[in-house]
Amino acid sequence: MSDEKNINNNDKKQVIAEKLIEQQKEASVVRRIVFVTAIVAILLVGALGGGGYYYIKSALTPVDENSKKNINITIPIGSSTSGIGTILEDKGVIKDARIFKYYVKFKNESGFMAGDYKMNPSMTIPEIISSLKTGKVMQDVVMKITIPEGKQLSQIAGIIAEKTQQDQEQIFKQLNDKEFIKKMMGKYPDVLSEEILSEKVKYPLEGYLFPATYPFYSEKPTVEEIVTVMLTKTKGVLDEFKGQMEEKEMSTHQVMTMASLIEEEATEKVDRDKIASVFYNRIEDGMMLQTDPTVLYSHGEHKDRVLYEDLEIDDPYNTYKYTGLPPGPIANPGVMSIEAALAPADTDDLYFLATSTGEVLFSKTLEEHNRKKNEHITSKK
């Protein structure tokens, strides 16, 4: 009898064990299904998110950067942001009315003016917004101001003065007026930070008036109108690099300062990202940048050659005296120099020199640098 009970108990235990194993298998299958489903969901969300990001980024770029076509656009009185976006999309000036609407809300833009406008598919969204806020209606371009890359604020003041028949000294004075600068900072907080007000910064707006050709609709636009258009362009350009600046943990001021050094050292034949690499490598090693354009900026003059005696000037911009970046930009950098400042080449180079032909030679050691200097510079004299 006891043997039968033992057999029954063993049978029960086996049945229970088999059920437990079966339940574990079922649980394992369920977990596997949940895991696979979760992975698929994550991948789908990632794909949609990635696709959404690139779609939005594309929608914020000009419809056609090379277009020279002028399009007549009428914005009726009382138009909403959605209504304006729809008009602009229908006319082929922007790619997506919804993205325009959300961009305007995100940037907290307002004050759009009704009227008849002449726009171009090459315009960026910030440029379109600026046009709608300033009420630049359908007019023919009366005058254009071209600001080349690598120009300093004093030179830009001269270009503006020549084009508008105004006094250069007065223009330069206004460009450095504290109240005027603070007003511009209020308009463009993403571009002009408190860093430009440092006591060591010579000219707060130095480097921030973007090199480009600007059309104007009156023969003598005010300095404020001109600077507003230029800073709008700067903002539009920098918006494209916002993600890279955040990734590199660099402020706009740091980026523009580094980019200005690259701009001043670069030649048409050189890879700017390699120059950027040298600068970053020297900073990382605690070396002074020792770039001649900062010496000339310290002296406030333009010279074909920098002499040894010039290097002795005690000025915070003199990178032969002080380590790290100078207090601010020394000229206005173009897109290529900004790109290089944010994406330097991966090299071990610590030196470079430009030859008389415009070629730039890079070196890892001072010995190598001096040898190249003797071969290409000293021997040519």
GROMACS .gro file of C-alpha atoms in nm, residues 15-286:
model
  272
   15VAL     CA    1   0.320   1.584  -1.356
   16ILE     CA    2   0.381   1.899  -1.152
   17ALA     CA    3   0.740   1.913  -1.273
   18GLU     CA    4   0.629   1.873  -1.633
   19LYS     CA    5   0.372   2.151  -1.590
   20LEU     CA    6   0.633   2.378  -1.438
   21ILE     CA    7   0.870   2.311  -1.728
   22GLU     CA    8   0.588   2.376  -1.973
   23GLN     CA    9   0.496   2.702  -1.796
   24GLN     CA   10   0.859   2.808  -1.800
   25LYS     CA   11   0.879   2.736  -2.172
   26GLU     CA   12   0.560   2.936  -2.229
   27ALA     CA   13   0.695   3.221  -2.018
   28SER     CA   14   1.020   3.209  -2.213
   29VAL     CA   15   0.830   3.228  -2.542
   30VAL     CA   16   0.619   3.516  -2.413
   31ARG     CA   17   0.931   3.702  -2.297
   32ARG     CA   18   1.091   3.641  -2.634
   33ILE     CA   19   0.784   3.776  -2.815
   34VAL     CA   20   0.773   4.081  -2.589
   35PHE     CA   21   1.148   4.140  -2.639
   36VAL     CA   22   1.125   4.110  -3.017
   37THR     CA   23   0.816   4.331  -3.024
   38ALA     CA   24   0.994   4.593  -2.812
   39ILE     CA   25   1.300   4.585  -3.038
   40VAL     CA   26   1.084   4.625  -3.348
   41ALA     CA   27   0.897   4.913  -3.185
   42ILE     CA   28   1.221   5.083  -3.087
   43LEU     CA   29   1.359   5.042  -3.439
   44LEU     CA   30   1.038   5.179  -3.588
   45VAL     CA   31   1.040   5.479  -3.356
   46GLY     CA   32   1.407   5.535  -3.431
   47ALA     CA   33   1.348   5.512  -3.804
   48LEU     CA   34   1.051   5.745  -3.787
   49GLY     CA   35   1.238   5.983  -3.558
   50GLY     CA   36   1.545   5.983  -3.780
   51GLY     CA   37   1.335   6.027  -4.090
   52GLY     CA   38   1.140   6.305  -3.918
   53TYR     CA   39   1.460   6.482  -3.821
   54TYR     CA   40   1.598   6.477  -4.174
   55TYR     CA   41   1.262   6.581  -4.317
   56ILE     CA   42   1.239   6.880  -4.083
   57LYS     CA   43   1.602   6.973  -4.150
   58SER     CA   44   1.536   6.957  -4.525
   59ALA     CA   45   1.214   7.159  -4.490
   60LEU     CA   46   1.408   7.441  -4.319
   61THR     CA   47   1.651   7.480  -4.610
   62PRO     CA   48   1.583   7.700  -4.915
   63VAL     CA   49   1.368   7.555  -5.193
   64ASP     CA   50   1.642   7.631  -5.445
   65GLU     CA   51   1.967   7.790  -5.325
   66ASN     CA   52   2.071   7.888  -5.678
   67SER     CA   53   1.740   8.038  -5.789
   68LYS     CA   54   1.734   8.396  -5.915
   69LYS     CA   55   1.361   8.395  -5.976
   70ASN     CA   56   1.154   8.669  -5.809
   71ILE     CA   57   0.807   8.565  -5.694
   72ASN     CA   58   0.530   8.815  -5.618
   73ILE     CA   59   0.351   8.732  -5.294
   74THR     CA   60   0.055   8.905  -5.131
   75ILE     CA   61  -0.003   8.868  -4.757
   76PRO     CA   62  -0.361   8.982  -4.677
   77ILE     CA   63  -0.438   9.185  -4.365
   78GLY     CA   64  -0.515   8.964  -4.067
   79SER     CA   65  -0.337   8.657  -4.204
   80SER     CA   66  -0.249   8.394  -3.946
   81THR     CA   67   0.088   8.220  -3.934
   82SER     CA   68  -0.076   7.911  -4.084
   83GLY     CA   69  -0.228   8.121  -4.361
   84ILE     CA   70   0.105   8.289  -4.438
   85GLY     CA   71   0.278   7.950  -4.444
   86THR     CA   72   0.021   7.813  -4.688
   87ILE     CA   73   0.067   8.113  -4.920
   88LEU     CA   74   0.444   8.078  -4.912
   89GLU     CA   75   0.428   7.703  -4.981
   90ASP     CA   76   0.179   7.747  -5.266
   91LYS     CA   77   0.408   8.007  -5.422
   92GLY     CA   78   0.711   7.779  -5.395
   93VAL     CA   79   0.906   7.995  -5.148
   94ILE     CA   80   0.909   7.737  -4.865
   95LYS     CA   81   0.886   7.359  -4.867
   96ASP     CA   82   0.632   7.293  -4.590
   97ALA     CA   83   0.377   7.531  -4.437
   98ARG     CA   84   0.345   7.323  -4.118
   99ILE     CA   85   0.720   7.329  -4.053
  100PHE     CA   86   0.715   7.706  -4.114
  101LYS     CA   87   0.433   7.744  -3.861
  102TYR     CA   88   0.610   7.538  -3.593
  103TYR     CA   89   0.941   7.716  -3.659
  104VAL     CA   90   0.772   8.054  -3.607
  105LYS     CA   91   0.611   7.931  -3.283
  106PHE     CA   92   0.934   7.775  -3.158
  107LYS     CA   93   1.130   8.096  -3.228
  108ASN     CA   94   0.846   8.306  -3.082
  109GLU     CA   95   0.839   8.525  -3.394
  110SER     CA   96   0.554   8.772  -3.447
  111GLY     CA   97   0.472   9.111  -3.598
  112PHE     CA   98   0.436   9.000  -3.959
  113MET     CA   99   0.316   9.278  -4.187
  114ALA     CA  100   0.055   9.253  -4.461
  115GLY     CA  101   0.148   9.369  -4.808
  116ASP     CA  102   0.290   9.276  -5.145
  117TYR     CA  103   0.632   9.113  -5.133
  118LYS     CA  104   0.893   9.001  -5.382
  119MET     CA  105   1.062   8.683  -5.260
  120ASN     CA  106   1.301   8.424  -5.395
  121PRO     CA  107   1.319   8.042  -5.357
  122SER     CA  108   1.681   8.085  -5.249
  123MET     CA  109   1.576   8.266  -4.931
  124THR     CA  110   1.618   8.094  -4.593
  125ILE     CA  111   1.328   8.085  -4.348
  126PRO     CA  112   1.498   8.340  -4.117
  127GLU     CA  113   1.537   8.572  -4.417
  128ILE     CA  114   1.171   8.528  -4.509
  129ILE     CA  115   1.067   8.599  -4.150
  130SER     CA  116   1.287   8.910  -4.142
  131SER     CA  117   1.133   9.032  -4.466
  132LEU     CA  118   0.780   8.980  -4.335
  133LYS     CA  119   0.864   9.161  -4.010
  134THR     CA  120   1.030   9.461  -4.173
  135GLY     CA  121   0.759   9.490  -4.438
  136LYS     CA  122   0.994   9.489  -4.737
  137VAL     CA  123   0.735   9.502  -5.010
  138MET     CA  124   0.765   9.460  -5.386
  139GLN     CA  125   1.047   9.686  -5.494
  140ASP     CA  126   1.341   9.663  -5.726
  141VAL     CA  127   1.683   9.627  -5.569
  142VAL     CA  128   1.838   9.975  -5.562
  143MET     CA  129   2.176   9.889  -5.419
  144LYS     CA  130   2.381   9.587  -5.310
  145ILE     CA  131   2.648   9.566  -5.042
  146THR     CA  132   2.905   9.288  -5.075
  147ILE     CA  133   3.099   9.191  -4.764
  148PRO     CA  134   3.389   8.956  -4.848
  149GLU     CA  135   3.512   8.684  -4.614
  150GLY     CA  136   3.791   8.774  -4.372
  151LYS     CA  137   3.697   9.142  -4.338
  152GLN     CA  138   3.725   9.321  -4.006
  153LEU     CA  139   3.462   9.550  -3.857
  154SER     CA  140   3.653   9.867  -3.949
  155GLN     CA  141   3.676   9.749  -4.310
  156ILE     CA  142   3.307   9.662  -4.317
  157ALA     CA  143   3.229  10.013  -4.190
  158GLY     CA  144   3.430  10.145  -4.486
  159ILE     CA  145   3.236   9.931  -4.735
  160ILE     CA  146   2.904  10.046  -4.591
  161ALA     CA  147   3.019  10.410  -4.597
  162GLU     CA  148   3.125  10.388  -4.960
  163LYS     CA  149   2.799  10.227  -5.071
  164THR     CA  150   2.567  10.454  -4.872
  165GLN     CA  151   2.768  10.778  -4.897
  166GLN     CA  152   2.782  10.804  -4.518
  167ASP     CA  153   3.071  10.889  -4.286
  168GLN     CA  154   3.288  10.587  -4.207
  169GLU     CA  155   3.385  10.707  -3.859
  170GLN     CA  156   3.023  10.763  -3.764
  171ILE     CA  157   2.926  10.419  -3.892
  172PHE     CA  158   3.210  10.254  -3.699
  173LYS     CA  159   3.113  10.452  -3.390
  174GLN     CA  160   2.753  10.328  -3.414
  175LEU     CA  161   2.867   9.969  -3.468
  176ASN     CA  162   3.044   9.991  -3.132
  177ASP     CA  163   2.782  10.193  -2.944
  178LYS     CA  164   2.680  10.005  -2.627
  179GLU     CA  165   2.310  10.083  -2.658
  180PHE     CA  166   2.307   9.979  -3.023
  181ILE     CA  167   2.489   9.654  -2.942
  182LYS     CA  168   2.247   9.572  -2.659
  183LYS     CA  169   1.956   9.637  -2.895
  184MET     CA  170   2.104   9.391  -3.146
  185MET     CA  171   2.163   9.140  -2.865
  186GLY     CA  172   1.795   9.164  -2.779
  187LYS     CA  173   1.701   9.092  -3.140
  188TYR     CA  174   1.948   8.807  -3.182
  189PRO     CA  175   2.004   8.637  -2.843
  190ASP     CA  176   2.105   8.310  -3.012
  191VAL     CA  177   2.386   8.487  -3.200
  192LEU     CA  178   2.509   8.765  -2.971
  193SER     CA  179   2.578   8.646  -2.617
  194GLU     CA  180   2.711   8.827  -2.311
  195GLU     CA  181   3.059   8.705  -2.410
  196ILE     CA  182   3.085   8.986  -2.667
  197LEU     CA  183   3.065   9.241  -2.383
  198SER     CA  184   3.383   9.119  -2.215
  199GLU     CA  185   3.625   9.400  -2.132
  200LYS     CA  186   3.894   9.221  -2.333
  201VAL     CA  187   3.686   9.217  -2.653
  202LYS     CA  188   3.792   9.508  -2.874
  203TYR     CA  189   3.478   9.533  -3.092
  204PRO     CA  190   3.167   9.337  -2.984
  205LEU     CA  191   3.027   9.285  -3.335
  206GLU     CA  192   3.362   9.178  -3.483
  207GLY     CA  193   3.316   8.854  -3.678
  208TYR     CA  194   2.938   8.850  -3.658
  209LEU     CA  195   2.848   9.043  -3.977
  210PHE     CA  196   2.835   8.753  -4.218
  211PRO     CA  197   3.019   8.773  -4.551
  212ALA     CA  198   2.763   8.782  -4.834
  213THR     CA  199   2.601   9.009  -5.093
  214TYR     CA  200   2.302   9.194  -4.948
  215PRO     CA  201   2.032   9.360  -5.162
  216PHE     CA  202   1.871   9.681  -5.039
  217TYR     CA  203   1.565   9.866  -5.160
  218SER     CA  204   1.667  10.221  -5.080
  219GLU     CA  205   1.980  10.415  -5.170
  220LYS     CA  206   2.068  10.497  -4.811
  221PRO     CA  207   1.950  10.228  -4.569
  222THR     CA  208   2.030  10.303  -4.205
  223VAL     CA  209   2.315  10.129  -4.026
  224GLU     CA  210   2.058   9.947  -3.813
  225GLU     CA  211   1.875   9.819  -4.122
  226ILE     CA  212   2.202   9.697  -4.274
  227VAL     CA  213   2.323   9.527  -3.955
  228THR     CA  214   1.982   9.368  -3.900
  229VAL     CA  215   1.993   9.204  -4.243
  230MET     CA  216   2.351   9.086  -4.183
  231LEU     CA  217   2.277   8.940  -3.840
  232THR     CA  218   1.969   8.766  -3.979
  233LYS     CA  219   2.198   8.599  -4.231
  234THR     CA  220   2.445   8.506  -3.957
  235LYS     CA  221   2.165   8.354  -3.751
  236GLY     CA  222   2.039   8.153  -4.049
  237VAL     CA  223   2.387   8.012  -4.109
  238LEU     CA  224   2.457   7.932  -3.744
  239ASP     CA  225   2.119   7.760  -3.702
  240GLU     CA  226   2.250   7.492  -3.940
  241PHE     CA  227   2.539   7.421  -3.701
  242LYS     CA  228   2.349   7.430  -3.372
  243GLY     CA  229   2.361   7.052  -3.325
  244GLN     CA  230   2.736   7.038  -3.387
  245MET     CA  231   2.800   7.325  -3.146
  246GLU     CA  232   2.604   7.146  -2.874
  247GLU     CA  233   2.785   6.819  -2.945
  248LYS     CA  234   3.123   6.991  -2.925
  249GLU     CA  235   3.009   7.193  -2.620
  250MET     CA  236   3.125   7.518  -2.780
  251SER     CA  237   2.950   7.852  -2.751
  252THR     CA  238   2.872   8.058  -3.060
  253HIS     CA  239   3.142   8.304  -2.954
  254GLN     CA  240   3.405   8.031  -2.927
  255VAL     CA  241   3.310   7.888  -3.266
  256MET     CA  242   3.319   8.228  -3.437
  257THR     CA  243   3.653   8.309  -3.272
  258MET     CA  244   3.815   7.983  -3.384
  259ALA     CA  245   3.659   8.015  -3.731
  260SER     CA  246   3.799   8.368  -3.767
  261LEU     CA  247   4.153   8.241  -3.699
  262ILE     CA  248   4.109   7.969  -3.960
  263GLU     CA  249   3.970   8.225  -4.205
  264GLU     CA  250   4.268   8.454  -4.163
  265GLU     CA  251   4.524   8.174  -4.196
  266ALA     CA  252   4.364   7.984  -4.484
  267THR     CA  253   4.452   8.011  -4.850
  268GLU     CA  254   4.245   7.897  -5.144
  269LYS     CA  255   4.457   7.581  -5.177
  270VAL     CA  256   4.454   7.468  -4.815
  271ASP     CA  257   4.231   7.230  -4.624
  272ARG     CA  258   4.087   7.444  -4.348
  273ASP     CA  259   4.005   7.142  -4.134
  274LYS     CA  260   4.380   7.067  -4.109
  275ILE     CA  261   4.450   7.420  -3.985
  276ALA     CA  262   4.171   7.372  -3.731
  277SER     CA  263   4.333   7.046  -3.625
  278VAL     CA  264   4.665   7.222  -3.557
  279PHE     CA  265   4.493   7.487  -3.344
  280TYR     CA  266   4.298   7.231  -3.139
  281ASN     CA  267   4.607   7.011  -3.095
  282ARG     CA  268   4.808   7.307  -2.965
  283ILE     CA  269   4.532   7.409  -2.724
  284GLU     CA  270   4.508   7.050  -2.596
  285ASP     CA  271   4.885   7.040  -2.540
  286GLY     CA  272   4.881   7.376  -2.358
   0.00000   0.00000   0.00000
